[in-house]
PDB file of C-alpha atoms and ligand atoms in Angstrom:
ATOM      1  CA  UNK A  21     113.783  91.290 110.560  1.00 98.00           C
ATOM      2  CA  UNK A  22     113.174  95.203 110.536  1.00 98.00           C
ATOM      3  CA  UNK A  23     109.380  96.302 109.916  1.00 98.00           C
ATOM      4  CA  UNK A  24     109.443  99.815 108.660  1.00 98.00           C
ATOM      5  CA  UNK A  25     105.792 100.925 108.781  1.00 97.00           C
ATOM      6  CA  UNK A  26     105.916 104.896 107.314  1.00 96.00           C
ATOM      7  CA  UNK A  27     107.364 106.566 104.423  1.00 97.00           C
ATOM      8  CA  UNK A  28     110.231 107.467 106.349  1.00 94.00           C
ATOM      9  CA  UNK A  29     113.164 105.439 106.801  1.00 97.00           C
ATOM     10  CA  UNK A  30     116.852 105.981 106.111  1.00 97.00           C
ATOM     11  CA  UNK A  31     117.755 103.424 103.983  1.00 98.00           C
ATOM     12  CA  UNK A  32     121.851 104.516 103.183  1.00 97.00           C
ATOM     13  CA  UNK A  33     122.860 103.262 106.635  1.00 96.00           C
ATOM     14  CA  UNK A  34     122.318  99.487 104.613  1.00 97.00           C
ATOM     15  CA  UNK A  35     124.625  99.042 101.695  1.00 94.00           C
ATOM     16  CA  UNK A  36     124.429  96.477  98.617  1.00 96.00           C
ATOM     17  CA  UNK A  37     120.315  96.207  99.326  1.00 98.00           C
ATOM     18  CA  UNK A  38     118.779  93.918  96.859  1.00 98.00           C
ATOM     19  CA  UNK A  39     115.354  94.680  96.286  1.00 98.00           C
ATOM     20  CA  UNK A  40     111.820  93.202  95.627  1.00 98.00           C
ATOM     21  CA  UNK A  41     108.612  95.058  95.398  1.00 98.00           C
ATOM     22  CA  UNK A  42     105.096  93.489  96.029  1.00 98.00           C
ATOM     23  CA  UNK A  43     101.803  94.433  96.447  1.00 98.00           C
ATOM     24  CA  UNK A  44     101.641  91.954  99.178  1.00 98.00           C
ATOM     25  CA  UNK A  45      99.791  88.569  99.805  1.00 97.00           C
ATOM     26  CA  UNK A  46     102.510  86.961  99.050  1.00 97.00           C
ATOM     27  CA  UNK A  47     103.100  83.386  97.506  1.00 96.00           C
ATOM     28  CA  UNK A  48     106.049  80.643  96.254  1.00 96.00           C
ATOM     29  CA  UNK A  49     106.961  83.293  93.233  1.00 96.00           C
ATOM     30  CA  UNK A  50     107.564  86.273  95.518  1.00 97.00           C
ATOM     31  CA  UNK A  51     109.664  83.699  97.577  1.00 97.00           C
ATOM     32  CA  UNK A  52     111.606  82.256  94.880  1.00 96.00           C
ATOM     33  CA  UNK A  53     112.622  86.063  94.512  1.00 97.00           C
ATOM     34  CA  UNK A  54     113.282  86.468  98.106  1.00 98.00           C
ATOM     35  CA  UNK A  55     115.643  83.430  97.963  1.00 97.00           C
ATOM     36  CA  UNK A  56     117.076  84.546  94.277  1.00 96.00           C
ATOM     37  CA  UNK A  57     118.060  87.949  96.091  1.00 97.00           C
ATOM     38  CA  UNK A  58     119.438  85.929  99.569  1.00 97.00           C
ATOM     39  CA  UNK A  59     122.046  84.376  97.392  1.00 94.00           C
ATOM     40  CA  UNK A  60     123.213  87.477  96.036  1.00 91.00           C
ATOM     41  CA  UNK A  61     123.168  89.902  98.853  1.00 95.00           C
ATOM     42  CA  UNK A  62     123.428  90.091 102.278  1.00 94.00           C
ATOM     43  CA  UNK A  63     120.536  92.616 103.089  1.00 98.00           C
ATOM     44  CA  UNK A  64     117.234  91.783 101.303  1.00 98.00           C
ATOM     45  CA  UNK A  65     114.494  94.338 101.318  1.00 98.00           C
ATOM     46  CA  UNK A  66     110.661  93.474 100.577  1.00 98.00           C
ATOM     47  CA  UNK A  67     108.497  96.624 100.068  1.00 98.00           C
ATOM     48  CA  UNK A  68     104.683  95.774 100.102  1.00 98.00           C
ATOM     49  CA  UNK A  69     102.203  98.641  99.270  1.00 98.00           C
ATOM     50  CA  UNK A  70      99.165  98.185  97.330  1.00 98.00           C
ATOM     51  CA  UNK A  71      99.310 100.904  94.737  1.00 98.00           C
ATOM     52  CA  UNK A  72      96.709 102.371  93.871  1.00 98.00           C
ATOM     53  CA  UNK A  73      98.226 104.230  90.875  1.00 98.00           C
ATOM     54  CA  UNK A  74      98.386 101.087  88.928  1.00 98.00           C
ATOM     55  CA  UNK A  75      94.646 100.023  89.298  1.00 96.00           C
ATOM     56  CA  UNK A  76      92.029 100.909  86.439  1.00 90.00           C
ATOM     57  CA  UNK A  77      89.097  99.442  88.066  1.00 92.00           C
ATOM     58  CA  UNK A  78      88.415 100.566  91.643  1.00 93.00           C
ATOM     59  CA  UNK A  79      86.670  97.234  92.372  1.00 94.00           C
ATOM     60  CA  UNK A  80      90.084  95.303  91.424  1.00 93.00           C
ATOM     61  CA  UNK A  81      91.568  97.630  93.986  1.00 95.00           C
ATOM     62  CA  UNK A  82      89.257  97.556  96.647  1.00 96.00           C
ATOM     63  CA  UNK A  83      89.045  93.494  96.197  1.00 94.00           C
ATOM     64  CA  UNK A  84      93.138  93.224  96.153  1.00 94.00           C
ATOM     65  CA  UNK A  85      94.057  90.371  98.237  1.00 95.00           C
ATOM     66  CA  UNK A  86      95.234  91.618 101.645  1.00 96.00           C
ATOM     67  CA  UNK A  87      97.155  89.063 104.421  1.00 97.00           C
ATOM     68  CA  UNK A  88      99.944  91.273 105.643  1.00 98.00           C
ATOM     69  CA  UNK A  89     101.032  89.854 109.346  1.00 97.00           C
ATOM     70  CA  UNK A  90     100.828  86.322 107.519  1.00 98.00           C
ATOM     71  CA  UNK A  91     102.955  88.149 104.885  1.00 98.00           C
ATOM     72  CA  UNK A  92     105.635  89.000 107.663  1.00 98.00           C
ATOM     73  CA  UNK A  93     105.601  85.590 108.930  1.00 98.00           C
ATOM     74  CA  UNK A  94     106.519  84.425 105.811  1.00 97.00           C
ATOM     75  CA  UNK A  95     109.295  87.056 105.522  1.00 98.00           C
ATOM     76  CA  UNK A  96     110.732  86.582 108.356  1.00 98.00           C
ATOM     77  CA  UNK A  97     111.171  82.707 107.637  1.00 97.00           C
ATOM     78  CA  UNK A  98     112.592  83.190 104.367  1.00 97.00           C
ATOM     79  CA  UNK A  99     115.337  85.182 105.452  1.00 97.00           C
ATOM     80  CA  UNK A 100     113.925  88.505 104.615  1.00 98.00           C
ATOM     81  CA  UNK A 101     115.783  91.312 105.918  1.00 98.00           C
ATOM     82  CA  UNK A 102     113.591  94.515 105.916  1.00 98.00           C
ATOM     83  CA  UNK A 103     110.150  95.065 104.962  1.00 98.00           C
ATOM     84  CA  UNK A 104     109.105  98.441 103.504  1.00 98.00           C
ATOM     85  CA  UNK A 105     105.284  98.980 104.307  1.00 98.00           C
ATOM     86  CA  UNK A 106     105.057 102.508 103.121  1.00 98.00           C
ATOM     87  CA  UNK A 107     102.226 104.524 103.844  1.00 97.00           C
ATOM     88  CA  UNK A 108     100.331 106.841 101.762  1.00 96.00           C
ATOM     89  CA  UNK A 109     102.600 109.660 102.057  1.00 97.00           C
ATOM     90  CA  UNK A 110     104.673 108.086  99.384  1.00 98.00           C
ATOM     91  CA  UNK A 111     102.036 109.192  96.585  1.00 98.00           C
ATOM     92  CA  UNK A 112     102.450 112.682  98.000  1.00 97.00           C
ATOM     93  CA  UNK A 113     104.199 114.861  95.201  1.00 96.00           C
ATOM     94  CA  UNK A 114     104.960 111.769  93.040  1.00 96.00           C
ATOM     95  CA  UNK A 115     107.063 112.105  89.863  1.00 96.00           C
ATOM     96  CA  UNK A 116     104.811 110.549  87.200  1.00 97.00           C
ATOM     97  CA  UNK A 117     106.464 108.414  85.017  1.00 98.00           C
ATOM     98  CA  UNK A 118     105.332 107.696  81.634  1.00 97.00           C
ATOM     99  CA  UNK A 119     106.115 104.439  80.295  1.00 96.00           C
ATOM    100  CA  UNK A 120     107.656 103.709  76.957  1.00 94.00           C
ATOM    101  CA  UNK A 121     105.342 102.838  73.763  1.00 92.00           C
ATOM    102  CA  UNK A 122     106.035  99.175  75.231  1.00 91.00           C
ATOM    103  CA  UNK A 123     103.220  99.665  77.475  1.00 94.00           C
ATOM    104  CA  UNK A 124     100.559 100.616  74.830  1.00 94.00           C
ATOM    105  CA  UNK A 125     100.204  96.646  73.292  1.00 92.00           C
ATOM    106  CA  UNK A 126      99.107  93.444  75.036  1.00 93.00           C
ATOM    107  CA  UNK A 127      98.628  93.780  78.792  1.00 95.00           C
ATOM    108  CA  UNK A 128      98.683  97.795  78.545  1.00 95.00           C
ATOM    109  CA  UNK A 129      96.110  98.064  75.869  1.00 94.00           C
ATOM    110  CA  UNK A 130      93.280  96.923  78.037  1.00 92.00           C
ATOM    111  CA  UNK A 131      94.622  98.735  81.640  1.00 94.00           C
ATOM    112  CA  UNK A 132      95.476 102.277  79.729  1.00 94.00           C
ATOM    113  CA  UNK A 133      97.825 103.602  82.685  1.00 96.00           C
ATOM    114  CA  UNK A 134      98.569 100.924  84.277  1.00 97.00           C
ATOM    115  CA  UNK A 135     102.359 100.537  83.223  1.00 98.00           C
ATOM    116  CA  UNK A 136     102.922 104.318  84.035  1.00 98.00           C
ATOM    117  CA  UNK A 137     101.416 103.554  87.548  1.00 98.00           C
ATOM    118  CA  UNK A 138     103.510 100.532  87.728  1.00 98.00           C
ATOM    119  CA  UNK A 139     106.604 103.352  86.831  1.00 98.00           C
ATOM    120  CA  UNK A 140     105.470 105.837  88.959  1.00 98.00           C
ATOM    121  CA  UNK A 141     106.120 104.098  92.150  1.00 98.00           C
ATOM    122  CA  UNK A 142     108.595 101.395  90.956  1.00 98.00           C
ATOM    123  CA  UNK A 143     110.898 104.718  90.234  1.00 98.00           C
ATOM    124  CA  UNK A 144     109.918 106.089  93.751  1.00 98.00           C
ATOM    125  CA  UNK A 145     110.549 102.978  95.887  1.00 98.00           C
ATOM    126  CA  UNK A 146     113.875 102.949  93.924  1.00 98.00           C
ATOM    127  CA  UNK A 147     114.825 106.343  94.646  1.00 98.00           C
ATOM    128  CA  UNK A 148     114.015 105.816  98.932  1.00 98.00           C
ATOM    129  CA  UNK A 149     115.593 102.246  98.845  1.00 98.00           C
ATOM    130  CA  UNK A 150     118.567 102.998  96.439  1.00 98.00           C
ATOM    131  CA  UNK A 151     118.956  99.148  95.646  1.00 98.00           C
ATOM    132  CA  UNK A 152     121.718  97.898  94.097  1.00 97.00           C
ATOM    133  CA  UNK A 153     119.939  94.998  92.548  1.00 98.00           C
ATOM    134  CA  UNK A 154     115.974  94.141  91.981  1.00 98.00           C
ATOM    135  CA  UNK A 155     114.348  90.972  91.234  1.00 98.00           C
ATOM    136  CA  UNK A 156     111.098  91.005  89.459  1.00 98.00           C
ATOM    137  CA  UNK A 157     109.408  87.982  88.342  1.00 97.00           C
ATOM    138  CA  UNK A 158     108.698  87.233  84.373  1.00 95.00           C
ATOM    139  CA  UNK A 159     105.345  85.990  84.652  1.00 95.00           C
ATOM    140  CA  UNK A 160     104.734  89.941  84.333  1.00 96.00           C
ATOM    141  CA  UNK A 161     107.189  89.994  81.195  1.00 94.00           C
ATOM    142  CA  UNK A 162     105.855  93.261  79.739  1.00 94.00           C
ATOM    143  CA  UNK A 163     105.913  94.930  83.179  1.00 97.00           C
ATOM    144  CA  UNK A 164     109.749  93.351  83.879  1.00 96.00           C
ATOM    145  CA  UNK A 165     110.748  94.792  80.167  1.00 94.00           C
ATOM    146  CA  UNK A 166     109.530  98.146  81.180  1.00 96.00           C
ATOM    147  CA  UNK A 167     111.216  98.050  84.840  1.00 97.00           C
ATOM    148  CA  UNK A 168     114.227  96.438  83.375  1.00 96.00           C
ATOM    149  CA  UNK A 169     114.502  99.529  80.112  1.00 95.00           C
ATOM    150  CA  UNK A 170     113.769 102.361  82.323  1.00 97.00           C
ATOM    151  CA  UNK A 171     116.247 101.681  85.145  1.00 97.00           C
ATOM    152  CA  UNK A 172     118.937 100.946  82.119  1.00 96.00           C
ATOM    153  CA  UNK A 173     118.169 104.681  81.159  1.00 96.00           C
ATOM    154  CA  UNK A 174     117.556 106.024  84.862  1.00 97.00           C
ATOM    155  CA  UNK A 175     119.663 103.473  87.076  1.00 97.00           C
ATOM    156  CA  UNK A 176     122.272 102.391  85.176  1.00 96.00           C
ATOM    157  CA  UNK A 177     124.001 101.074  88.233  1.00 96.00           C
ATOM    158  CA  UNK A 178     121.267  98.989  89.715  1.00 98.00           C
ATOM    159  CA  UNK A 179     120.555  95.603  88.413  1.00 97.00           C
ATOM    160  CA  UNK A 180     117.250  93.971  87.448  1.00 97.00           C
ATOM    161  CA  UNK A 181     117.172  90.017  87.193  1.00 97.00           C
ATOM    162  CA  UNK A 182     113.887  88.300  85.701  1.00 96.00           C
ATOM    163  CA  UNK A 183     112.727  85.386  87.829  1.00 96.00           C
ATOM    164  CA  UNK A 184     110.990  82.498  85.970  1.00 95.00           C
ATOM    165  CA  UNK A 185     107.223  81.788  87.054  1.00 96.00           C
ATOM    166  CA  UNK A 186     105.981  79.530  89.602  1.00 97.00           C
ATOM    167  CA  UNK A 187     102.924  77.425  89.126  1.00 97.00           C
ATOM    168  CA  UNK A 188     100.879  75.187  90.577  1.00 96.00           C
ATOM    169  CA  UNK A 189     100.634  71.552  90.139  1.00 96.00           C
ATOM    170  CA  UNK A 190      98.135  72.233  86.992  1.00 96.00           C
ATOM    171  CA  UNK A 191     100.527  74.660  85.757  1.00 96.00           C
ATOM    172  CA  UNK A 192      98.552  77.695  87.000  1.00 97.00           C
ATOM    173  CA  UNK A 193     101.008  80.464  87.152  1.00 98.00           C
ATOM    174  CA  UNK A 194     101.539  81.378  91.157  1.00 97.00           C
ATOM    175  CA  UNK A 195      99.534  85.049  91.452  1.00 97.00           C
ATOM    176  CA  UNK A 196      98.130  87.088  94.320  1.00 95.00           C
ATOM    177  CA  UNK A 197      94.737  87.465  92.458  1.00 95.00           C
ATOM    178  CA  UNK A 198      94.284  83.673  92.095  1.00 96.00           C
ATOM    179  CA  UNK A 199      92.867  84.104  95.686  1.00 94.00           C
ATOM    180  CA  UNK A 200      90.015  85.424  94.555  1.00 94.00           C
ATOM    181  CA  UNK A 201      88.848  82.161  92.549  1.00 96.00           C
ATOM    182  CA  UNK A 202      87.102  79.790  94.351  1.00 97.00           C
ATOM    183  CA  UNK A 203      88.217  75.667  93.737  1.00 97.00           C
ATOM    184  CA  UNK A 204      86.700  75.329  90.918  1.00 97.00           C
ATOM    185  CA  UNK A 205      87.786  78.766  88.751  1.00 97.00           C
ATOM    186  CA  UNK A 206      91.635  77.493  89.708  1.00 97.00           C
ATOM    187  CA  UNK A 207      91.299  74.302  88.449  1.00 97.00           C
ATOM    188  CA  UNK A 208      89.532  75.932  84.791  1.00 98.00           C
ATOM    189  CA  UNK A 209      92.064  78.490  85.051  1.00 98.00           C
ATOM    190  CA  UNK A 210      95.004  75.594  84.273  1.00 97.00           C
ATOM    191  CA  UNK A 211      93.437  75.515  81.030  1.00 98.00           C
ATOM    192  CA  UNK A 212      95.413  78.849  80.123  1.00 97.00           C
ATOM    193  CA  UNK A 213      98.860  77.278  80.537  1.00 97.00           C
ATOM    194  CA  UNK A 214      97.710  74.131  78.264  1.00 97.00           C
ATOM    195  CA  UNK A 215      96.529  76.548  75.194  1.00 98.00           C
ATOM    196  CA  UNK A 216      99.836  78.755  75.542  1.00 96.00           C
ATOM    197  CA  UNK A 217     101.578  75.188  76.109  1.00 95.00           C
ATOM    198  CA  UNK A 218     100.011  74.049  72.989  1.00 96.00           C
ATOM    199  CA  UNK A 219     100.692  76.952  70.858  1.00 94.00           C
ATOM    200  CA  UNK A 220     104.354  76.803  72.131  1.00 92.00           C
ATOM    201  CA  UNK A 221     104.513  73.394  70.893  1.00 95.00           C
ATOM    202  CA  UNK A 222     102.582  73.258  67.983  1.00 95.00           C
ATOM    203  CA  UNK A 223     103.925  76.223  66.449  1.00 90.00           C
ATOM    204  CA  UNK A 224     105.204  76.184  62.852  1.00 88.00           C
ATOM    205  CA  UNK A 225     106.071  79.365  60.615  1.00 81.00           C
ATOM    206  CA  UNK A 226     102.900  79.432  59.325  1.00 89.00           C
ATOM    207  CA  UNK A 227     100.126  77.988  61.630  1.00 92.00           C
ATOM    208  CA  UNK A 228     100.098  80.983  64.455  1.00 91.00           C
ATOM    209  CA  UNK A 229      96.661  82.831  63.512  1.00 92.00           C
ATOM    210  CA  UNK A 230      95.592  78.797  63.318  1.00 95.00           C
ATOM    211  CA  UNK A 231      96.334  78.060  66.555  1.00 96.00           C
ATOM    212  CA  UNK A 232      95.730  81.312  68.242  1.00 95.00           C
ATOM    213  CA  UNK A 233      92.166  80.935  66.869  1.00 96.00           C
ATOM    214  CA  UNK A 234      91.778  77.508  68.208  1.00 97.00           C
ATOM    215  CA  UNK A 235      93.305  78.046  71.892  1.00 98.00           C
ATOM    216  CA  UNK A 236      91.009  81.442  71.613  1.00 98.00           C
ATOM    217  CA  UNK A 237      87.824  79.338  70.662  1.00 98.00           C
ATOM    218  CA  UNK A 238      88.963  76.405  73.072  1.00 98.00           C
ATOM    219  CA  UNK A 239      89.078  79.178  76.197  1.00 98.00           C
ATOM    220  CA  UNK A 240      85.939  80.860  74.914  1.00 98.00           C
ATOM    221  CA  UNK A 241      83.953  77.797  75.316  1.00 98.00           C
ATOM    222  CA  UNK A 242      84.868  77.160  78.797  1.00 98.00           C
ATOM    223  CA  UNK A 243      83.897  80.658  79.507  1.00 97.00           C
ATOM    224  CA  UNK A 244      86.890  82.371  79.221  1.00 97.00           C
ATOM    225  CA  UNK A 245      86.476  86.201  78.608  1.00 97.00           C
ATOM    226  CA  UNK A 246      90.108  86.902  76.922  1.00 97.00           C
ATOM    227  CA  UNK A 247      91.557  90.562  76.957  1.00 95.00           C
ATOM    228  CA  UNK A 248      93.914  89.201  74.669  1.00 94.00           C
ATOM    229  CA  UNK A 249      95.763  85.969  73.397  1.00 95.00           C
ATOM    230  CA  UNK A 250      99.290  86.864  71.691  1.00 90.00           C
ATOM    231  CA  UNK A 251     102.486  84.729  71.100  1.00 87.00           C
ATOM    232  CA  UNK A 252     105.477  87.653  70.813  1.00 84.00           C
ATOM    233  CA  UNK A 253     109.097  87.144  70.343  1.00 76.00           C
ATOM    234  CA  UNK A 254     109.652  89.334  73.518  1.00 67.00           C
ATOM    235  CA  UNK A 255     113.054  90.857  72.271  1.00 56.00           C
ATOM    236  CA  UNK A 256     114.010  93.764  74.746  1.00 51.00           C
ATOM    237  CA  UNK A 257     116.186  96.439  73.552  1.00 51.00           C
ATOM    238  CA  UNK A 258     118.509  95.304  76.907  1.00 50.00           C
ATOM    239  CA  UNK A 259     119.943  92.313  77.615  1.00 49.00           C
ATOM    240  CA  UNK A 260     117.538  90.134  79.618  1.00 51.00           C
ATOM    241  CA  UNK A 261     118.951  88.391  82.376  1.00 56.00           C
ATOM    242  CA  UNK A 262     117.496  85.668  83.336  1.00 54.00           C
ATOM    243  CA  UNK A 263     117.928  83.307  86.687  1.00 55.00           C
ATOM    244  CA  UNK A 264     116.008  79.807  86.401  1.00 45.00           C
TER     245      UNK A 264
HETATM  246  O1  LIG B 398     104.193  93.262  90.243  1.00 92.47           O
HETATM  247  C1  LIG B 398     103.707  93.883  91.210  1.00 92.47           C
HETATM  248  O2  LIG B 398     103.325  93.303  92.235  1.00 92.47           O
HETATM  249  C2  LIG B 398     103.567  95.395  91.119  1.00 92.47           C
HETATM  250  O3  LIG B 398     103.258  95.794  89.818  1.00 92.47           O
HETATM  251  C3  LIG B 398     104.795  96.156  91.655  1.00 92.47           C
HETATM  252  C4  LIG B 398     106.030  95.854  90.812  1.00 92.47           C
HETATM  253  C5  LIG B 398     105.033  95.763  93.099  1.00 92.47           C
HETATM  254  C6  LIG B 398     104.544  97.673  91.594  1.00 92.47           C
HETATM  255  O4  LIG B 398     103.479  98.045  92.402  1.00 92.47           O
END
């Protein structure tokens, strides 16, 4: 496996790259992607930089999880090919990218920037890499929608598959930032996936606001403090694809 370490690195001496880009710390989703992409190309790239353009709280920043030589470890046994550790030269003279009006509901509304920041260097690690396919997982669904409408504008020739979530045993969705829960946060935190599960299955035409108040009330009283509980038909002016 190559380690590239800098900014610099030729990547058109590689050909057909598919690409996945991570902030690092990685877990079962980012290697579901990593094995999604092995079975569809024969030179896998893995960039992990922890960008600071997409964070609206310096604390969250600072406190981003951080394990990158177990990170290679893990790369190198899944078959990775090439991992892209930029440094921070790759901010220097940035395009900024403003995200559609996609970005100013649900996850957007309470990080304003965030899914321009997301953009920003999602468009610049595309330009350096030149991928011809990029897997992004859908447990970020608005951030995939955005990815997967602005390459359709800006890369029409590069791909961008949706990889379902992983969870854990409780149904906890797989996520960098669940390291920073201790034992008993993780196992509360299961209690999101049963109130979306319950909406999902309860749901009638006319008993949404019903059960979004409920699951709402239900989270609140184990202490939840909710930025915001939706349930969207997530149509995308593209065609999603989707791999299971
Ligand atoms: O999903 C992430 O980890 C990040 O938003 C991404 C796509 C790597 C951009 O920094």
């Amino acid at each position: 496996m190559i380690v590239v370490r800098s900014t610099e690195y030729s990547f058109s001496k590689h050909s057909d790259i598919a690409f996945i880009a991570t902030m690092g710390n990685l877990h079962d989703g980012h290697l579901a992607l990593v094995k999604n992409a092995k079975s569809k190309s024969n030179f896998v790239v893995v960039s992990i930089f922890i960008n600071p353009l997409q964070f609206n709280d310096p604390e969250d920043l600072n406190n981003y999880p951080k394990s990158l030589e177990v990170d290679l470890e893990i790369l190198e046994l899944a078959g990775c090919d090439l991992v892209f550790i930029p440094d921070n030269a790759i901010l220097i003279n940035l395009e900024p990218i403003k995200a559609q009006d996609l970005s100013n509901t649900l996850c957007g509304k309470s990080r304003p920037g965030h899914f321009d920041g997301v953009l920003t260097i999602v468009n610049r690690l595309f330009e350096i890499i030149d991928p011809k396919i990029a897997y992004f997982g859908l447990k970020d669904y608005q951030q995939y929608l955005l990815i997967k409408n602005y390459a359709a504008l800006y890369y029409p020739n590069l791909m961008i598959i949706g990889c379902s979530t992983e969870r854990n045993k409780s149904g906890l969705a797989l996520s960098s930032r669940n390291n920073l829960l201790n034992d008993d946060q993780v196992k509360l935190a299961a209690n999101i996936y049963i109130e979306l599960n319950s909406i999902k299955t309860n749901y009638t035409l006319n008993n949404l606001n019903l059960l979004k108040d409920k699951a709402t009330k239900n989270l609140q009283e184990l202490g939840f403090k909710i930025d915001y509980l939706e349930a969207v038909d997530a149509l995308s002016p593209v065609t999603d694809t989707y791999i299971n």
